[in-house]
GROMACS .gro file of C-alpha atoms in nm:
model
  425
    1SER     CA    1   0.221  -1.922   1.853
    2PHE     CA    2   0.451  -2.228   1.907
    3SER     CA    3   0.752  -2.216   2.152
    4GLY     CA    4   1.036  -2.042   2.030
    5MET     CA    5   0.840  -1.835   1.753
    6ASP     CA    6   1.027  -1.506   1.758
    7LYS     CA    7   1.031  -1.188   1.533
    8ALA     CA    8   1.251  -0.887   1.528
    9SER     CA    9   1.380  -0.627   1.296
   10TYR     CA   10   1.560  -0.299   1.293
   11GLY     CA   11   1.638  -0.019   1.024
   12TRP     CA   12   1.686   0.327   0.943
   13VAL     CA   13   1.563   0.592   0.703
   14LEU     CA   14   1.740   0.886   0.555
   15ALA     CA   15   1.568   1.159   0.368
   16LEU     CA   16   1.714   1.506   0.214
   17ASN     CA   17   1.525   1.744   0.019
   18HIS     CA   18   1.612   2.091  -0.094
   19GLU     CA   19   1.477   2.356  -0.322
   20GLN     CA   20   1.658   2.660  -0.432
   21LYS     CA   21   1.526   2.970  -0.608
   22VAL     CA   22   1.683   3.079  -0.938
   23SER     CA   23   1.460   3.366  -1.009
   24GLU     CA   24   1.109   3.515  -0.884
   25ASP     CA   25   0.934   3.218  -1.115
   26TRP     CA   26   1.188   2.952  -1.128
   27LYS     CA   27   1.363   2.698  -0.879
   28TRP     CA   28   1.551   2.392  -0.912
   29PHE     CA   29   1.504   2.098  -0.659
   30MET     CA   30   1.684   1.786  -0.543
   31ASN     CA   31   1.553   1.487  -0.316
   32PHE     CA   32   1.750   1.165  -0.187
   33GLY     CA   33   1.658   0.900   0.021
   34LEU     CA   34   1.770   0.562   0.146
   35LEU     CA   35   1.634   0.266   0.334
   36HIS     CA   36   1.800  -0.009   0.527
   37ASN     CA   37   1.625  -0.258   0.725
   38LYS     CA   38   1.657  -0.622   0.844
   39LEU     CA   39   1.435  -0.870   0.944
   40ASN     CA   40   1.700  -1.040   1.149
   41LYS     CA   41   1.486  -1.294   1.350
   42ASN     CA   42   1.203  -1.469   1.192
   43VAL     CA   43   1.108  -1.781   1.343
   44MET     CA   44   0.773  -1.838   1.215
   45TYR     CA   45   0.513  -2.063   1.033
   46GLN     CA   46   0.606  -2.197   0.703
   47PHE     CA   47   0.531  -1.890   0.459
   48SER     CA   48   0.412  -1.698   0.794
   49ALA     CA   49   0.073  -1.911   0.767
   50LEU     CA   50  -0.102  -2.230   0.872
   51THR     CA   51  -0.235  -2.495   0.641
   52ILE     CA   52  -0.561  -2.619   0.781
   53LEU     CA   53  -0.587  -2.993   0.692
   54LYS     CA   54  -0.944  -3.061   0.800
   55ASP     CA   55  -1.255  -2.893   0.879
   56ASN     CA   56  -1.205  -2.969   1.243
   57GLY     CA   57  -0.925  -2.696   1.223
   58ASP     CA   58  -0.617  -2.941   1.270
   59PHE     CA   59  -0.284  -2.850   1.144
   60THR     CA   60   0.096  -2.950   1.123
   61ILE     CA   61   0.323  -2.700   1.294
   62ARG     CA   62   0.602  -2.664   0.998
   63GLN     CA   63   0.850  -2.404   1.101
   64GLN     CA   64   1.092  -2.227   0.906
   65SER     CA   65   1.351  -1.955   1.004
   66THR     CA   66   1.417  -1.661   0.750
   67THR     CA   67   1.557  -1.320   0.700
   68THR     CA   68   1.475  -1.043   0.454
   69PRO     CA   69   1.749  -0.768   0.455
   70GLN     CA   70   1.702  -0.489   0.203
   71ARG     CA   71   1.895  -0.176   0.090
   72ALA     CA   72   1.697   0.085  -0.131
   73TYR     CA   73   1.809   0.431  -0.245
   74TYR     CA   74   1.628   0.709  -0.454
   75TRP     CA   75   1.734   1.039  -0.610
   76GLN     CA   76   1.551   1.294  -0.805
   77ALA     CA   77   1.665   1.606  -0.971
   78GLY     CA   78   1.463   1.879  -1.150
   79VAL     CA   79   1.335   2.236  -1.211
   80HIS     CA   80   1.006   2.401  -1.174
   81GLY     CA   81   0.894   2.726  -1.305
   82THR     CA   82   0.578   2.959  -1.395
   83VAL     CA   83   0.520   3.094  -1.736
   84SER     CA   84   0.238   3.316  -1.826
   85MET     CA   85   0.115   3.405  -2.176
   86GLY     CA   86  -0.184   3.648  -2.142
   87GLU     CA   87  -0.449   3.491  -1.911
   88VAL     CA   88  -0.302   3.144  -1.942
   89VAL     CA   89  -0.048   3.065  -1.655
   90ASN     CA   90   0.162   2.735  -1.703
   91HIS     CA   91   0.324   2.583  -1.401
   92LEU     CA   92   0.603   2.373  -1.547
   93THR     CA   93   0.781   2.080  -1.396
   94LEU     CA   94   1.097   1.873  -1.540
   95ALA     CA   95   1.238   1.586  -1.346
   96VAL     CA   96   1.447   1.292  -1.376
   97ASP     CA   97   1.502   1.015  -1.104
   98LYS     CA   98   1.656   0.681  -1.039
   99ALA     CA   99   1.567   0.403  -0.775
  100TRP     CA  100   1.723   0.074  -0.687
  101ARG     CA  101   1.680  -0.200  -0.427
  102LEU     CA  102   1.878  -0.492  -0.329
  103ARG     CA  103   1.683  -0.752  -0.137
  104ASP     CA  104   1.825  -1.095   0.040
  105ALA     CA  105   1.653  -1.396   0.072
  106THR     CA  106   1.731  -1.730   0.302
  107LYS     CA  107   2.008  -1.949   0.150
  108ASN     CA  108   1.925  -2.287   0.160
  109GLY     CA  109   1.595  -2.258   0.379
  110LYS     CA  110   1.489  -2.568   0.541
  111VAL     CA  111   1.144  -2.653   0.692
  112TRP     CA  112   1.116  -2.830   1.038
  113THR     CA  113   0.798  -3.024   1.164
  114LEU     CA  114   0.756  -2.940   1.523
  115GLY     CA  115   0.421  -3.106   1.593
  116THR     CA  116   0.048  -3.069   1.546
  117GLY     CA  117  -0.199  -2.811   1.650
  118ASN     CA  118  -0.572  -2.701   1.623
  119ILE     CA  119  -0.698  -2.358   1.551
  120TYR     CA  120  -1.054  -2.410   1.750
  121THR     CA  121  -0.915  -2.552   2.074
  122GLY     CA  122  -0.569  -2.363   2.075
  123ILE     CA  123  -0.392  -2.682   2.185
  124LEU     CA  124  -0.050  -2.727   2.033
  125ASN     CA  125   0.127  -3.066   2.088
  126GLN     CA  126   0.465  -2.965   2.028
  127THR     CA  127   0.713  -3.248   2.013
  128ALA     CA  128   1.046  -3.052   1.885
  129ALA     CA  129   1.241  -2.728   1.979
  130ALA     CA  130   1.215  -2.476   1.715
  131TYR     CA  131   1.536  -2.385   1.509
  132SER     CA  132   1.657  -2.018   1.459
  133GLY     CA  133   1.961  -2.026   1.243
  134TYR     CA  134   1.950  -1.904   0.892
  135GLU     CA  135   2.191  -1.805   0.612
  136SER     CA  136   2.105  -1.513   0.372
  137ALA     CA  137   2.225  -1.428   0.038
  138LEU     CA  138   2.136  -1.172  -0.259
  139GLY     CA  139   1.779  -1.269  -0.370
  140ASN     CA  140   1.711  -0.988  -0.640
  141LYS     CA  141   1.810  -0.641  -0.745
  142THR     CA  142   1.567  -0.386  -0.894
  143ARG     CA  143   1.666  -0.059  -1.084
  144ILE     CA  144   1.432   0.171  -1.222
  145ALA     CA  145   1.515   0.520  -1.392
  146GLY     CA  146   1.271   0.768  -1.531
  147ILE     CA  147   1.209   1.146  -1.673
  148SER     CA  148   0.874   1.325  -1.628
  149LEU     CA  149   0.740   1.650  -1.771
  150VAL     CA  150   0.419   1.804  -1.619
  151ASP     CA  151   0.235   2.127  -1.717
  152SER     CA  152  -0.047   2.252  -1.472
  153ILE     CA  153  -0.237   2.523  -1.688
  154GLU     CA  154  -0.479   2.767  -1.536
  155TYR     CA  155  -0.717   2.973  -1.740
  156LYS     CA  156  -1.034   3.130  -1.591
  157LYS     CA  157  -1.246   2.865  -1.433
  158TRP     CA  158  -1.017   2.589  -1.583
  159ASN     CA  159  -0.722   2.402  -1.479
  160VAL     CA  160  -0.571   2.141  -1.687
  161LEU     CA  161  -0.293   1.895  -1.613
  162LEU     CA  162  -0.093   1.753  -1.867
  163GLY     CA  163   0.191   1.499  -1.800
  164VAL     CA  164   0.392   1.240  -1.928
  165HIS     CA  165   0.647   0.994  -1.769
  166TYR     CA  166   0.886   0.747  -1.924
  167HIS     CA  167   1.101   0.492  -1.734
  168THR     CA  168   1.294   0.187  -1.779
  169SER     CA  169   1.326  -0.108  -1.532
  170ASN     CA  170   1.562  -0.393  -1.472
  171VAL     CA  171   1.515  -0.670  -1.239
  172ASP     CA  172   1.745  -0.938  -1.192
  173ALA     CA  173   1.677  -1.267  -0.961
  174TYR     CA  174   1.979  -1.435  -0.812
  175SER     CA  175   2.036  -1.802  -0.723
  176THR     CA  176   2.098  -1.800  -0.329
  177ALA     CA  177   2.302  -2.132  -0.385
  178THR     CA  178   2.552  -1.998  -0.650
  179GLY     CA  179   2.522  -1.626  -0.619
  180LYS     CA  180   2.467  -1.578  -1.006
  181VAL     CA  181   2.160  -1.430  -1.198
  182SER     CA  182   1.901  -1.692  -1.264
  183SER     CA  183   1.667  -1.472  -1.451
  184SER     CA  184   1.633  -1.115  -1.567
  185ALA     CA  185   1.359  -0.902  -1.694
  186ASN     CA  186   1.403  -0.563  -1.875
  187SER     CA  187   1.109  -0.334  -1.975
  188SER     CA  188   1.013   0.005  -2.029
  189ALA     CA  189   0.692   0.213  -2.090
  190THR     CA  190   0.570   0.590  -2.144
  191CYS     CA  191   0.263   0.676  -1.901
  192PRO     CA  192   0.068   0.988  -1.990
  193THR     CA  193  -0.138   1.165  -1.721
  194TYR     CA  194  -0.391   1.434  -1.772
  195ALA     CA  195  -0.680   1.595  -1.578
  196PHE     CA  196  -0.941   1.862  -1.630
  197VAL     CA  197  -1.083   2.068  -1.361
  198TYR     CA  198  -1.390   2.316  -1.403
  199LYS     CA  199  -1.535   2.559  -1.130
  200PRO     CA  200  -1.855   2.694  -1.262
  201THR     CA  201  -1.896   2.863  -0.907
  202GLU     CA  202  -1.639   2.951  -0.649
  203ASN     CA  203  -1.774   2.640  -0.437
  204PHE     CA  204  -1.851   2.363  -0.703
  205SER     CA  205  -1.606   2.191  -0.934
  206VAL     CA  206  -1.635   1.912  -1.178
  207TYR     CA  207  -1.310   1.715  -1.262
  208ALA     CA  208  -1.210   1.405  -1.483
  209SER     CA  209  -0.885   1.254  -1.519
  210HIS     CA  210  -0.678   0.961  -1.656
  211ALA     CA  211  -0.354   0.826  -1.524
  212GLU     CA  212  -0.135   0.523  -1.604
  213ASN     CA  213   0.159   0.369  -1.370
  214PHE     CA  214   0.404   0.131  -1.478
  215ASN     CA  215   0.517  -0.134  -1.247
  216VAL     CA  216   0.851  -0.355  -1.248
  217GLY     CA  217   0.835  -0.712  -1.298
  218THR     CA  218   0.753  -0.910  -0.991
  219VAL     CA  219   0.997  -1.173  -0.862
  220VAL     CA  220   0.806  -1.480  -0.740
  221GLY     CA  221   0.860  -1.577  -0.380
  222SER     CA  222   0.955  -1.859  -0.205
  223SER     CA  223   0.617  -2.004  -0.125
  224TYR     CA  224   0.571  -2.086  -0.496
  225LYS     CA  225   0.714  -2.397  -0.698
  226ASN     CA  226   0.839  -2.135  -0.962
  227GLN     CA  227   1.019  -1.931  -0.702
  228GLY     CA  228   1.283  -1.684  -0.866
  229ASP     CA  229   1.086  -1.679  -1.197
  230ILE     CA  230   1.014  -1.295  -1.296
  231LEU     CA  231   0.667  -1.223  -1.395
  232PRO     CA  232   0.605  -0.945  -1.669
  233PRO     CA  233   0.564  -0.572  -1.546
  234ALA     CA  234   0.198  -0.464  -1.487
  235LYS     CA  235   0.068  -0.118  -1.616
  236THR     CA  236  -0.223   0.032  -1.438
  237LYS     CA  237  -0.489   0.249  -1.600
  238GLN     CA  238  -0.733   0.476  -1.404
  239ASN     CA  239  -1.008   0.686  -1.523
  240GLU     CA  240  -1.187   0.894  -1.285
  241ILE     CA  241  -1.478   1.165  -1.272
  242GLY     CA  242  -1.603   1.345  -0.987
  243PHE     CA  243  -1.754   1.655  -0.810
  244LYS     CA  244  -1.662   1.850  -0.525
  245TYR     CA  245  -1.857   2.111  -0.312
  246THR     CA  246  -1.691   2.329  -0.042
  247ASN     CA  247  -1.863   2.591   0.170
  248LYS     CA  248  -1.761   2.757   0.511
  249GLY     CA  249  -1.545   2.446   0.638
  250PHE     CA  250  -1.763   2.186   0.470
  251LEU     CA  251  -1.636   1.963   0.178
  252ALA     CA  252  -1.824   1.690  -0.014
  253ALA     CA  253  -1.693   1.491  -0.272
  254LEU     CA  254  -1.821   1.227  -0.497
  255SER     CA  255  -1.600   1.021  -0.733
  256PHE     CA  256  -1.647   0.733  -0.996
  257PHE     CA  257  -1.357   0.537  -1.091
  258ASP     CA  258  -1.241   0.252  -1.334
  259ILE     CA  259  -0.911   0.100  -1.295
  260GLU     CA  260  -0.739  -0.196  -1.492
  261GLN     CA  261  -0.429  -0.371  -1.412
  262ALA     CA  262  -0.253  -0.715  -1.515
  263ASN     CA  263  -0.343  -0.982  -1.280
  264ASN     CA  264  -0.094  -1.210  -1.093
  265ILE     CA  265  -0.258  -1.541  -0.960
  266ASP     CA  266  -0.206  -1.849  -0.775
  267VAL     CA  267  -0.237  -2.165  -0.979
  268LEU     CA  268  -0.224  -2.518  -0.857
  269LYS     CA  269  -0.060  -2.769  -1.075
  270GLY     CA  270   0.038  -3.123  -1.005
  271GLY     CA  271  -0.009  -3.065  -0.635
  272ASN     CA  272   0.230  -2.759  -0.652
  273LEU     CA  273   0.143  -2.388  -0.625
  274TYR     CA  274   0.239  -2.167  -0.894
  275GLN     CA  275   0.245  -1.778  -0.936
  276LEU     CA  276   0.149  -1.682  -1.296
  277GLN     CA  277   0.036  -1.348  -1.473
  278ASP     CA  278  -0.306  -1.420  -1.611
  279GLY     CA  279  -0.569  -1.182  -1.754
  280ARG     CA  280  -0.638  -0.869  -1.567
  281LEU     CA  281  -0.805  -0.707  -1.264
  282ARG     CA  282  -1.076  -0.441  -1.291
  283HIS     CA  283  -1.186  -0.220  -1.012
  284LYS     CA  284  -1.490  -0.016  -1.084
  285GLY     CA  285  -1.668   0.164  -0.803
  286VAL     CA  286  -1.807   0.479  -0.664
  287GLU     CA  287  -1.694   0.691  -0.341
  288LEU     CA  288  -1.847   0.956  -0.115
  289ALA     CA  289  -1.672   1.142   0.140
  290VAL     CA  290  -1.809   1.428   0.354
  291SER     CA  291  -1.620   1.639   0.626
  292GLY     CA  292  -1.651   1.958   0.819
  293LYS     CA  293  -1.695   2.154   1.121
  294LEU     CA  294  -1.973   2.085   1.360
  295GLY     CA  295  -1.878   2.390   1.572
  296ASP     CA  296  -1.570   2.566   1.720
  297LYS     CA  297  -1.406   2.277   1.851
  298TRP     CA  298  -1.578   1.977   1.680
  299ASN     CA  299  -1.487   1.824   1.331
  300PHE     CA  300  -1.614   1.524   1.173
  301SER     CA  301  -1.534   1.319   0.842
  302THR     CA  302  -1.693   1.025   0.696
  303GLY     CA  303  -1.684   0.802   0.368
  304LEU     CA  304  -1.861   0.543   0.190
  305SER     CA  305  -1.729   0.324  -0.111
  306TYR     CA  306  -1.873   0.045  -0.339
  307LEU     CA  307  -1.604  -0.136  -0.519
  308ASP     CA  308  -1.673  -0.395  -0.797
  309ALA     CA  309  -1.343  -0.575  -0.818
  310THR     CA  310  -1.338  -0.865  -1.049
  311TYR     CA  311  -1.102  -1.095  -1.223
  312ASP     CA  312  -1.118  -1.034  -1.605
  313LYS     CA  313  -0.991  -1.211  -1.923
  314THR     CA  314  -0.852  -1.511  -1.750
  315LYS     CA  315  -0.729  -1.815  -1.923
  316ASN     CA  316  -1.014  -1.996  -2.103
  317GLY     CA  317  -1.248  -1.748  -1.887
  318GLN     CA  318  -1.209  -1.949  -1.579
  319TYR     CA  319  -1.230  -1.696  -1.349
  320ASP     CA  320  -1.413  -1.408  -1.561
  321GLY     CA  321  -1.643  -1.210  -1.349
  322VAL     CA  322  -1.510  -1.358  -1.011
  323ILE     CA  323  -1.476  -1.141  -0.716
  324GLU     CA  324  -1.095  -1.046  -0.638
  325SER     CA  325  -0.987  -1.211  -0.316
  326GLY     CA  326  -1.015  -0.980   0.006
  327ARG     CA  327  -1.192  -0.702  -0.189
  328PRO     CA  328  -1.551  -0.605  -0.027
  329ARG     CA  329  -1.809  -0.460  -0.189
  330TRP     CA  330  -1.886  -0.197   0.078
  331ALA     CA  331  -1.670  -0.009   0.294
  332GLY     CA  332  -1.680   0.294   0.534
  333SER     CA  333  -1.557   0.492   0.807
  334MET     CA  334  -1.674   0.773   1.033
  335MET     CA  335  -1.465   0.986   1.263
  336LEU     CA  336  -1.553   1.255   1.528
  337ARG     CA  337  -1.278   1.480   1.676
  338TYR     CA  338  -1.283   1.722   1.955
  339ASP     CA  339  -1.009   1.994   1.995
  340ALA     CA  340  -1.053   2.159   2.351
  341ASP     CA  341  -0.760   2.408   2.273
  342GLU     CA  342  -0.446   2.420   2.076
  343SER     CA  343  -0.278   2.171   2.307
  344PHE     CA  344  -0.530   1.895   2.376
  345GLY     CA  345  -0.729   1.677   2.134
  346ALA     CA  346  -0.934   1.355   2.119
  347PHE     CA  347  -1.113   1.158   1.842
  348GLY     CA  348  -1.342   0.850   1.816
  349ARG     CA  349  -1.350   0.655   1.466
  350VAL     CA  350  -1.549   0.360   1.315
  351VAL     CA  351  -1.419   0.167   1.052
  352TYR     CA  352  -1.655  -0.083   0.860
  353THR     CA  353  -1.544  -0.363   0.609
  354GLY     CA  354  -1.780  -0.549   0.428
  355SER     CA  355  -1.795  -0.931   0.350
  356ALA     CA  356  -1.529  -1.041   0.099
  357PRO     CA  357  -1.450  -1.370  -0.073
  358VAL     CA  358  -1.133  -1.608  -0.075
  359LEU     CA  359  -1.020  -1.871  -0.306
  360TYR     CA  360  -1.231  -1.746  -0.590
  361GLU     CA  361  -1.544  -1.691  -0.384
  362LYS     CA  362  -1.495  -2.061  -0.228
  363PHE     CA  363  -1.512  -1.895   0.112
  364TRP     CA  364  -1.646  -1.567   0.247
  365ALA     CA  365  -1.526  -1.367   0.543
  366PRO     CA  366  -1.798  -1.213   0.723
  367SER     CA  367  -1.829  -0.813   0.745
  368TYR     CA  368  -1.697  -0.606   1.071
  369ALA     CA  369  -1.670  -0.285   1.247
  370VAL     CA  370  -1.401  -0.179   1.442
  371VAL     CA  371  -1.395   0.115   1.691
  372ASP     CA  372  -1.072   0.313   1.772
  373VAL     CA  373  -1.031   0.621   2.012
  374GLY     CA  374  -0.735   0.849   2.095
  375VAL     CA  375  -0.625   1.156   2.279
  376GLU     CA  376  -0.330   1.369   2.177
  377TYR     CA  377  -0.126   1.645   2.389
  378LYS     CA  378   0.113   1.902   2.232
  379THR     CA  379   0.354   2.067   2.450
  380LYS     CA  380   0.736   2.188   2.436
  381ILE     CA  381   1.032   2.013   2.550
  382ASP     CA  382   1.321   2.247   2.604
  383ARG     CA  383   1.135   2.489   2.351
  384MET     CA  384   1.114   2.205   2.096
  385PRO     CA  385   0.753   2.116   1.969
  386ALA     CA  386   0.648   1.779   2.097
  387LYS     CA  387   0.328   1.573   2.085
  388PHE     CA  388   0.222   1.274   2.295
  389SER     CA  389  -0.056   1.033   2.140
  390LEU     CA  390  -0.237   0.748   2.314
  391THR     CA  391  -0.461   0.548   2.098
  392CYS     CA  392  -0.667   0.251   2.170
  393TYR     CA  393  -0.708   0.046   1.853
  394ASN     CA  394  -1.009  -0.202   1.837
  395LEU     CA  395  -1.161  -0.070   2.177
  396PHE     CA  396  -1.432  -0.346   2.184
  397ASN     CA  397  -1.187  -0.621   2.100
  398LYS     CA  398  -1.393  -0.750   1.825
  399SER     CA  399  -1.278  -1.076   1.664
  400TYR     CA  400  -1.273  -1.101   1.294
  401TRP     CA  401  -1.103  -1.235   1.003
  402MET     CA  402  -0.888  -1.021   0.756
  403ILE     CA  403  -0.794  -1.124   0.414
  404ALA     CA  404  -0.449  -1.019   0.260
  405ARG     CA  405  -0.160  -1.123   0.036
  406GLY     CA  406  -0.385  -1.306  -0.203
  407ASP     CA  407  -0.578  -1.574  -0.007
  408ASN     CA  408  -0.419  -1.595   0.310
  409LEU     CA  409  -0.662  -1.535   0.627
  410TYR     CA  410  -0.545  -1.326   0.904
  411MET     CA  411  -0.663  -1.345   1.279
  412SER     CA  412  -0.803  -0.993   1.386
  413THR     CA  413  -0.556  -0.763   1.594
  414PRO     CA  414  -0.693  -0.763   1.966
  415ARG     CA  415  -0.750  -0.465   2.156
  416THR     CA  416  -0.412  -0.267   2.143
  417LEU     CA  417  -0.273   0.039   2.321
  418ALA     CA  418  -0.025   0.254   2.165
  419LEU     CA  419   0.159   0.554   2.310
  420THR     CA  420   0.407   0.759   2.092
  421MET     CA  421   0.585   1.060   2.116
  422SER     CA  422   0.738   1.288   1.848
  423VAL     CA  423   0.969   1.584   1.871
  424ASP     CA  424   1.060   1.839   1.610
  425PHE     CA  425   1.412   1.988   1.656
   0.00000   0.00000   0.00000
């Protein structure tokens, strides 16, 4: 970090949920939530990243100061009831909901050059002081309204889920200079969901499911030349089949999935970076999860997944079949937990992430494994239930690269101790 680099934020969350019985089989419910937060201090490298200029690791210290206040609200109301028709039992849910969000952006943001540095030596030649001032204005506004109907049907060894969700969305992008709407996108979609579960025996079940999800239009961020443009909404379609086996606290699950989604990619044109929607992403894979008891006080859980995540149907086939940035083929985890009694517990966990590409397979980040350990203690404070947790993340201080937010590389988080306390009142 350069001298003067700083980040601070604050915010609050409120959630209210209520259910009211109307009869033995029917009830109505209502949910409300709000989120206010503000990144009120964010003196950072431009776009929160370094651009490496040469293979020797040289970079220029380009600094910007930003803020991203946002306010989000949500409400939902509906009814839920049970209707029996002979041996067939229907669990019905009808709900309407609405969500909206307002997000600010930096007004007339500027970039300052403070000097040079090198990622390998760690030496910074900072020749100017960082600037922390900023001015914010409304950047974009999103509104979504929807209605859902779901029927969960039970019949002997079968369970069938049938659902449909319809919603409309509106996204407005604003010019921070004038305060006026610069672009808008209105869209709507109907998304079905259905699933079938069959239990030939008490311990074994087979299932198949299809789900669709509709996203709102994406407002292009400040790191792109086409900042403020709104990309079309992306609908996600997911198909999955699987098997589950349970017996005396032991659970094994094997699933196969296929997910399709419209793709937003980075395109370099005329020396400038643009974000465009091009083709689609396709994620196909298999996942195995096993968990259970090893004794009265010991529990374990483990999982292993294989993922084939590729760009599909891109313009002129340029990136067809190329692995999506930051998506490893293999990933897995294993956790062992010990509960001495109702008050004290401890755990150890290993998380493995396989090698993953960046910049359309031009470079690859090596695989890595991280070990976490922790202890928990439950007690009471003035008759109120309380829990203390002490966790050490990355116990052996492993150094590795992470890929996130497209083609950005992140240094690993070093060994970190976290002490938390929660109280129920």
